[in-house]
Amino acid sequence: MEALNKEVSDLAIRYAEDGVVKVPGALNSYWLERLREAVDEELKRGDRYFAYRNMRMRPGIFQEFCHESGIGRLVADIGASTRTSLVFDQMFVKEPGTRTRTGWHTDQPYWPISGPIMTTWIALDPVDADNGALEFISGSHSWGKKYRPFITDQKGAFVEYLCRDDPQYCDMPDFEAEREKYEIVYWDLEPGDLLAFDGFMVHSAMGNRTSTRRRRGYAIRFALDQACYDPGQGVAEWLVDDSIAKGSPLKSDFYRVIFSR
């Protein structure tokens, strides 16, 4: 089994300041090819765009990558953390002609977790502005805003807000209509490149305007030091773990610690 040996500790300061960094060539060819094969096999289920998640719970390549590739150490180095716990994994495949932009959002308000969470988003195909690059509002992770979760349609467009009466959340501004007010960044990616970003980063994904180029992405969410279970937040019932008390670190059979210094 080949491990990821990318040195990324030099990215920790930039990650803390900007909330997102790019790691070129994070994956070696061994894992890249196997994840591509696993994603294509998973797609045979014919499920909706956001439904491909928690594949790491079943024996197979996704589980092997999460537990054995060394991705947990890479995340700990970027996040300046002593440990990483696996939250869940997810795949995002925008086929050619999927022009719908994924609505601007933050991830963490959907989940029952407080404290630092990092997502690693791995490009399995070349990614650019034509076939679905991710965009981020630089520094938005430090705004202290908990934007209200919302339901999307089949392709990721906004439908309606959830938790309308919950005062811990606020409605999200129309960032798309006011793009000039913010520092919006994106990166072209080659297969094996990785984006690491904070759970409170405001982000979106462009549509796939091409007629021939797929955009396969594989995302894994990790809990860092100081992250704790918070069942009073979130709408993702499939992340509920009754074995953990409120305010406790994410360490359980479900939230497995995969790296510790």
mmCIF file of N, CA and C in Angstrom, residues 78 153 205:
data_model
loop_
_atom_site.group_PDB
_atom_site.id
_atom_site.type_symbol
_atom_site.label_atom_id
_atom_site.label_comp_id
_atom_site.label_asym_id
_atom_site.label_seq_id
_atom_site.Cartn_x
_atom_site.Cartn_y
_atom_site.Cartn_z
ATOM 1 N N ILE A 78 -1.441 20.410 7.597
ATOM 2 C CA ILE A 78 -2.007 21.660 7.088
ATOM 3 C C ILE A 78 -2.767 22.401 8.182
ATOM 4 N N ASP A 153 -31.876 21.408 -5.351
ATOM 5 C CA ASP A 153 -32.514 20.509 -6.309
ATOM 6 C C ASP A 153 -31.538 19.404 -6.698
ATOM 7 N N ALA A 205 -19.477 25.998 -6.670
ATOM 8 C CA ALA A 205 -18.811 25.316 -7.787
ATOM 9 C C ALA A 205 -19.492 25.731 -9.083
#
